[in-house]
mmCIF file of C-alpha atoms and ligand atoms in Angstrom:
data_model
loop_
_atom_site.group_PDB
_atom_site.id
_atom_site.type_symbol
_atom_site.label_atom_id
_atom_site.label_comp_id
_atom_site.label_asym_id
_atom_site.label_seq_id
_atom_site.Cartn_x
_atom_site.Cartn_y
_atom_site.Cartn_z
ATOM 1 C CA MET A 1 -95.033 -76.400 105.752
ATOM 2 C CA LYS A 2 -98.182 -77.748 104.064
ATOM 3 C CA LEU A 3 -99.420 -77.058 100.563
ATOM 4 C CA LEU A 4 -102.920 -77.939 99.411
ATOM 5 C CA HIS A 5 -103.256 -78.296 95.627
ATOM 6 C CA LEU A 6 -106.756 -78.284 94.140
ATOM 7 C CA ASP A 7 -107.939 -78.614 90.546
ATOM 8 C CA SER A 8 -111.429 -78.024 89.217
ATOM 9 C CA SER A 9 -111.176 -78.278 85.429
ATOM 10 C CA VAL A 10 -113.286 -80.981 83.805
ATOM 11 C CA LEU A 11 -110.920 -81.149 80.818
ATOM 12 C CA GLY A 12 -108.421 -83.572 82.347
ATOM 13 C CA PRO A 13 -105.157 -83.722 80.381
ATOM 14 C CA HIS A 14 -106.361 -80.969 78.005
ATOM 15 C CA SER A 15 -106.820 -78.503 80.843
ATOM 16 C CA VAL A 16 -104.788 -75.318 80.883
ATOM 17 C CA SER A 17 -105.485 -74.464 84.531
ATOM 18 C CA ARG A 18 -104.302 -77.942 85.587
ATOM 19 C CA GLN A 19 -101.057 -77.471 83.671
ATOM 20 C CA VAL A 20 -100.466 -74.080 85.276
ATOM 21 C CA SER A 21 -101.447 -75.137 88.811
ATOM 22 C CA ALA A 22 -99.040 -78.096 88.511
ATOM 23 C CA ALA A 23 -96.261 -75.728 87.415
ATOM 24 C CA ILE A 24 -96.957 -73.510 90.435
ATOM 25 C CA VAL A 25 -96.685 -76.518 92.747
ATOM 26 C CA ASP A 26 -93.440 -77.611 91.025
ATOM 27 C CA ARG A 27 -92.013 -74.171 91.619
ATOM 28 C CA LEU A 28 -93.009 -74.185 95.285
ATOM 29 C CA ARG A 29 -91.530 -77.639 95.800
ATOM 30 C CA LYS A 30 -88.231 -76.149 94.621
ATOM 31 C CA THR A 31 -88.438 -72.988 96.705
ATOM 32 C CA HIS A 32 -89.653 -74.860 99.823
ATOM 33 C CA PRO A 33 -87.701 -78.120 99.996
ATOM 34 C CA GLY A 34 -89.523 -80.614 102.188
ATOM 35 C CA ILE A 35 -92.927 -78.990 101.682
ATOM 36 C CA GLU A 36 -95.763 -81.451 102.285
ATOM 37 C CA VAL A 37 -98.157 -81.452 99.311
ATOM 38 C CA SER A 38 -101.674 -82.873 99.332
ATOM 39 C CA TYR A 39 -103.820 -82.983 96.217
ATOM 40 C CA ARG A 40 -107.563 -82.898 95.700
ATOM 41 C CA ASP A 41 -109.277 -83.206 92.343
ATOM 42 C CA LEU A 42 -112.673 -81.597 92.799
ATOM 43 C CA THR A 43 -114.005 -83.200 89.617
ATOM 44 C CA THR A 44 -113.131 -86.833 90.315
ATOM 45 C CA THR A 45 -114.363 -86.654 93.910
ATOM 46 C CA PRO A 46 -116.994 -83.914 93.714
ATOM 47 C CA LEU A 47 -118.694 -82.562 96.790
ATOM 48 C CA ALA A 48 -122.471 -82.487 96.799
ATOM 49 C CA HIS A 49 -124.297 -79.195 96.540
ATOM 50 C CA LEU A 50 -125.373 -77.772 99.854
ATOM 51 C CA SER A 51 -128.894 -78.661 100.889
ATOM 52 C CA GLY A 52 -131.217 -77.595 103.669
ATOM 53 C CA SER A 53 -130.317 -80.831 105.454
ATOM 54 C CA HIS A 54 -126.611 -79.900 105.367
ATOM 55 C CA LEU A 55 -127.360 -76.519 106.852
ATOM 56 C CA ALA A 56 -129.613 -78.007 109.522
ATOM 57 C CA ALA A 57 -126.860 -80.505 110.422
ATOM 58 C CA SER A 58 -124.341 -77.674 110.667
ATOM 59 C CA GLN A 59 -126.696 -75.999 113.167
ATOM 60 C CA GLY A 60 -126.753 -79.124 115.301
ATOM 61 C CA ALA A 61 -129.720 -81.114 113.912
ATOM 62 C CA ALA A 62 -129.183 -84.881 113.782
ATOM 63 C CA PRO A 63 -128.443 -85.621 110.113
ATOM 64 C CA ASP A 64 -130.075 -88.350 108.135
ATOM 65 C CA ALA A 65 -127.736 -91.376 107.895
ATOM 66 C CA SER A 66 -127.585 -90.972 104.105
ATOM 67 C CA LEU A 67 -126.067 -87.526 104.544
ATOM 68 C CA GLN A 68 -123.272 -88.675 106.867
ATOM 69 C CA PRO A 69 -120.638 -89.486 104.195
ATOM 70 C CA ASP A 70 -121.080 -86.115 102.596
ATOM 71 C CA ILE A 71 -120.944 -84.258 105.903
ATOM 72 C CA ALA A 72 -117.714 -86.119 106.662
ATOM 73 C CA ALA A 73 -116.325 -85.168 103.226
ATOM 74 C CA GLY A 74 -117.168 -81.526 103.900
ATOM 75 C CA GLN A 75 -115.429 -81.638 107.268
ATOM 76 C CA GLN A 76 -112.402 -83.227 105.659
ATOM 77 C CA VAL A 77 -112.029 -80.516 103.007
ATOM 78 C CA LEU A 78 -112.448 -77.831 105.660
ATOM 79 C CA GLU A 79 -109.750 -79.414 107.828
ATOM 80 C CA GLU A 80 -107.415 -79.752 104.823
ATOM 81 C CA PHE A 81 -107.913 -76.087 104.039
ATOM 82 C CA LEU A 82 -107.405 -74.962 107.635
ATOM 83 C CA ALA A 83 -104.203 -77.012 107.914
ATOM 84 C CA ALA A 84 -102.645 -75.608 104.725
ATOM 85 C CA ASP A 85 -100.059 -72.849 104.748
ATOM 86 C CA ILE A 86 -100.265 -72.488 100.968
ATOM 87 C CA VAL A 87 -103.261 -73.215 98.738
ATOM 88 C CA VAL A 88 -102.797 -73.594 94.969
ATOM 89 C CA LEU A 89 -106.032 -73.602 93.056
ATOM 90 C CA GLY A 90 -106.748 -74.346 89.393
ATOM 91 C CA ALA A 91 -109.762 -72.262 88.387
ATOM 92 C CA PRO A 92 -111.005 -72.327 84.795
ATOM 93 C CA MET A 93 -113.696 -69.982 83.544
ATOM 94 C CA TYR A 94 -116.872 -71.825 82.600
ATOM 95 C CA ASN A 95 -119.808 -69.659 81.606
ATOM 96 C CA PHE A 96 -118.125 -66.586 83.019
ATOM 97 C CA THR A 97 -117.447 -67.982 86.454
ATOM 98 C CA ILE A 98 -115.849 -70.884 88.318
ATOM 99 C CA PRO A 99 -116.887 -74.534 87.777
ATOM 100 C CA SER A 100 -119.739 -75.650 90.019
ATOM 101 C CA GLN A 101 -117.376 -78.249 91.561
ATOM 102 C CA LEU A 102 -115.207 -75.419 92.863
ATOM 103 C CA LYS A 103 -118.251 -73.546 94.143
ATOM 104 C CA ALA A 104 -119.271 -76.682 96.066
ATOM 105 C CA TRP A 105 -115.810 -76.658 97.717
ATOM 106 C CA ILE A 106 -116.133 -72.964 98.586
ATOM 107 C CA ASP A 107 -119.510 -73.728 100.147
ATOM 108 C CA ARG A 108 -117.703 -76.124 102.504
ATOM 109 C CA ILE A 109 -114.864 -73.829 103.494
ATOM 110 C CA LEU A 110 -116.836 -70.660 104.187
ATOM 111 C CA VAL A 111 -117.953 -71.748 107.608
ATOM 112 C CA ALA A 112 -118.849 -69.337 110.407
ATOM 113 C CA GLY A 113 -116.643 -69.848 113.426
ATOM 114 C CA LYS A 114 -113.986 -71.618 111.355
ATOM 115 C CA THR A 115 -112.938 -69.322 108.516
ATOM 116 C CA PHE A 116 -114.892 -66.169 109.415
ATOM 117 C CA LYS A 117 -116.935 -64.773 112.227
ATOM 118 C CA TYR A 118 -119.384 -61.970 112.743
ATOM 119 C CA SER A 119 -118.395 -59.435 115.369
ATOM 120 C CA ALA A 120 -119.501 -55.972 116.444
ATOM 121 C CA ALA A 121 -117.104 -54.625 113.827
ATOM 122 C CA GLY A 122 -118.686 -56.725 111.063
ATOM 123 C CA VAL A 123 -117.216 -59.772 109.363
ATOM 124 C CA GLU A 124 -113.800 -60.903 110.501
ATOM 125 C CA GLY A 125 -111.803 -63.348 108.389
ATOM 126 C CA LEU A 126 -110.091 -66.113 110.343
ATOM 127 C CA ALA A 127 -107.957 -67.681 107.603
ATOM 128 C CA GLY A 128 -105.608 -64.801 106.895
ATOM 129 C CA ASN A 129 -102.473 -66.797 107.656
ATOM 130 C CA LYS A 130 -102.457 -68.543 104.267
ATOM 131 C CA ARG A 131 -100.890 -67.857 100.914
ATOM 132 C CA VAL A 132 -103.335 -68.504 98.080
ATOM 133 C CA ILE A 133 -102.217 -68.781 94.460
ATOM 134 C CA VAL A 134 -104.814 -69.253 91.731
ATOM 135 C CA ALA A 135 -104.183 -70.510 88.188
ATOM 136 C CA ILE A 136 -106.931 -69.099 85.978
ATOM 137 C CA SER A 137 -107.593 -70.027 82.373
ATOM 138 C CA ARG A 138 -110.115 -68.188 80.241
ATOM 139 C CA GLY A 139 -111.154 -68.637 76.642
ATOM 140 C CA GLY A 140 -111.499 -64.903 76.030
ATOM 141 C CA PHE A 141 -110.156 -61.599 77.281
ATOM 142 C CA TYR A 142 -111.645 -59.772 80.243
ATOM 143 C CA GLY A 143 -109.003 -57.158 81.045
ATOM 144 C CA ALA A 144 -109.834 -53.858 82.696
ATOM 145 C CA GLY A 145 -111.277 -51.434 80.191
ATOM 146 C CA THR A 146 -112.541 -54.122 77.790
ATOM 147 C CA ALA A 147 -116.239 -54.487 77.035
ATOM 148 C CA ALA A 148 -116.130 -57.996 78.515
ATOM 149 C CA ALA A 149 -114.597 -56.926 81.842
ATOM 150 C CA VAL A 150 -118.030 -56.742 83.440
ATOM 151 C CA GLY A 151 -118.527 -60.449 82.638
ATOM 152 C CA GLU A 152 -115.459 -61.594 84.572
ATOM 153 C CA HIS A 153 -116.618 -63.538 87.617
ATOM 154 C CA VAL A 154 -113.658 -65.822 88.286
ATOM 155 C CA GLU A 155 -110.889 -63.569 89.598
ATOM 156 C CA THR A 156 -113.294 -60.922 90.931
ATOM 157 C CA TYR A 157 -115.357 -63.559 92.705
ATOM 158 C CA LEU A 158 -112.364 -65.409 94.177
ATOM 159 C CA ARG A 159 -110.778 -62.156 95.383
ATOM 160 C CA TRP A 160 -113.983 -61.375 97.251
ATOM 161 C CA VAL A 161 -114.359 -64.891 98.678
ATOM 162 C CA PHE A 162 -110.783 -65.035 99.951
ATOM 163 C CA ALA A 163 -110.921 -61.492 101.348
ATOM 164 C CA PHE A 164 -114.096 -62.491 103.223
ATOM 165 C CA ILE A 165 -112.130 -65.121 105.116
ATOM 166 C CA GLY A 166 -109.146 -62.842 105.701
ATOM 167 C CA ILE A 167 -106.917 -63.641 102.718
ATOM 168 C CA ASN A 168 -106.463 -60.189 101.259
ATOM 169 C CA ASN A 169 -103.633 -60.762 98.838
ATOM 170 C CA PRO A 170 -104.356 -63.872 96.771
ATOM 171 C CA GLU A 171 -102.009 -64.214 93.796
ATOM 172 C CA PHE A 172 -103.321 -64.906 90.301
ATOM 173 C CA ILE A 173 -101.561 -66.333 87.274
ATOM 174 C CA SER A 174 -103.806 -66.197 84.246
ATOM 175 C CA ALA A 175 -103.806 -67.718 80.776
ATOM 176 C CA ASP A 176 -106.222 -65.603 78.762
ATOM 177 C CA GLY A 177 -107.588 -65.991 75.262
ATOM 178 C CA VAL A 178 -106.901 -69.720 75.054
ATOM 179 C CA GLN A 179 -109.860 -70.092 72.686
ATOM 180 C CA ALA A 180 -108.776 -67.190 70.498
ATOM 181 C CA GLY A 181 -106.728 -69.398 68.199
ATOM 182 C CA PRO A 182 -103.718 -71.719 68.511
ATOM 183 C CA ASP A 183 -101.168 -68.882 68.535
ATOM 184 C CA HIS A 184 -102.961 -67.073 71.333
ATOM 185 C CA ARG A 185 -103.322 -70.292 73.271
ATOM 186 C CA GLU A 186 -99.650 -71.146 72.955
ATOM 187 C CA LYS A 187 -98.617 -67.636 74.001
ATOM 188 C CA ALA A 188 -101.054 -67.550 76.928
ATOM 189 C CA VAL A 189 -99.969 -70.929 78.267
ATOM 190 C CA ALA A 190 -96.266 -70.129 77.842
ATOM 191 C CA GLY A 191 -96.747 -66.800 79.649
ATOM 192 C CA ALA A 192 -98.576 -68.425 82.553
ATOM 193 C CA LEU A 193 -95.994 -71.215 82.860
ATOM 194 C CA LYS A 194 -93.200 -68.645 82.855
ATOM 195 C CA ALA A 195 -94.955 -66.675 85.597
ATOM 196 C CA ALA A 196 -95.363 -69.913 87.588
ATOM 197 C CA SER A 197 -91.690 -70.805 87.242
ATOM 198 C CA GLY A 198 -90.710 -67.342 88.469
ATOM 199 C CA LEU A 199 -93.012 -67.223 91.490
ATOM 200 C CA ALA A 200 -91.528 -65.730 94.630
ATOM 201 C CA ALA A 201 -90.740 -68.194 97.407
HETATM 202 C C1 FMN B 1 -118.185 -75.519 79.540
HETATM 203 C C2 FMN B 1 -117.253 -74.412 79.173
HETATM 204 C C3 FMN B 1 -117.641 -73.106 79.328
HETATM 205 C C4 FMN B 1 -116.778 -72.076 78.989
HETATM 206 N N1 FMN B 1 -117.175 -70.789 79.180
HETATM 207 C C5 FMN B 1 -116.324 -69.783 78.907
HETATM 208 C C6 FMN B 1 -116.700 -68.436 79.147
HETATM 209 O O1 FMN B 1 -117.767 -68.135 79.639
HETATM 210 N N2 FMN B 1 -115.803 -67.479 78.840
HETATM 211 C C7 FMN B 1 -114.568 -67.756 78.327
HETATM 212 O O2 FMN B 1 -113.793 -66.825 78.091
HETATM 213 N N3 FMN B 1 -114.189 -69.021 78.088
HETATM 214 C C8 FMN B 1 -115.026 -70.026 78.364
HETATM 215 N N4 FMN B 1 -114.647 -71.317 78.165
HETATM 216 C C9 FMN B 1 -113.278 -71.572 77.705
HETATM 217 C C10 FMN B 1 -112.415 -71.918 78.905
HETATM 218 O O3 FMN B 1 -112.352 -70.848 79.829
HETATM 219 C C11 FMN B 1 -111.017 -72.283 78.476
HETATM 220 O O4 FMN B 1 -111.099 -73.407 77.602
HETATM 221 C C12 FMN B 1 -110.108 -72.609 79.638
HETATM 222 O O5 FMN B 1 -108.890 -73.099 79.172
HETATM 223 C C13 FMN B 1 -110.753 -73.623 80.563
HETATM 224 O O6 FMN B 1 -109.825 -74.000 81.568
HETATM 225 P P1 FMN B 1 -109.304 -75.520 81.599
HETATM 226 O O7 FMN B 1 -108.585 -75.692 80.266
HETATM 227 O O8 FMN B 1 -108.392 -75.580 82.740
HETATM 228 O O9 FMN B 1 -110.515 -76.383 81.751
HETATM 229 C C14 FMN B 1 -115.496 -72.361 78.473
HETATM 230 C C15 FMN B 1 -115.112 -73.696 78.320
HETATM 231 C C16 FMN B 1 -115.968 -74.709 78.678
HETATM 232 C C17 FMN B 1 -115.510 -76.139 78.518
#
């Protein structure tokens, strides 16, 4: 069994989502002895933003030599994703949504013919055989019924993205209100770590 662990926080050792994603992976190492874990830090080895040249190359145009390393990096992250049985993703909220480094990764894994296809019935996800667990950390509170709920574009966005490629039941562990004061932060992190340590196998 293969687990792909990804982080996208730019806050390094101060990151909450990194702490929680690591705890999720620790838990899964215990519940799945022998699991093969690979790790990708999307901030230390960022993927380039998509360009017209990338899209042309994906449609079969001969790419410029300067684009080759990045095309290869994109293929590598797609293959890593396709090979994984479990994906654990650290996803902080920056300006109401995911970090641009994580968006660049999503742009490389949503690939027609690989993770989804268009058919007479509409879009069909092709990656539904994976378990996806996301560690979210947010400075504020965006729960259902709050005034801020409409500004939440991390969990809502990722649910949509994963459903698009056939993963209809991603799991989320969230630390909320980490900027609402030290007490809130401590409580939110402890709650998320507890949820991680109790994750189902
Ligand atoms: C650049 C930046 C933008 C942020 N934007 C938001 C925001 O829009 N809403 C929010 O609730 N918190 C925001 N925060 C707070 C983070 O969500 C919070 O610090 C969280 O812990 C970040 O995850 P990380 O610690 O894993 O990086 C922002 C933090 C940073 C550094």
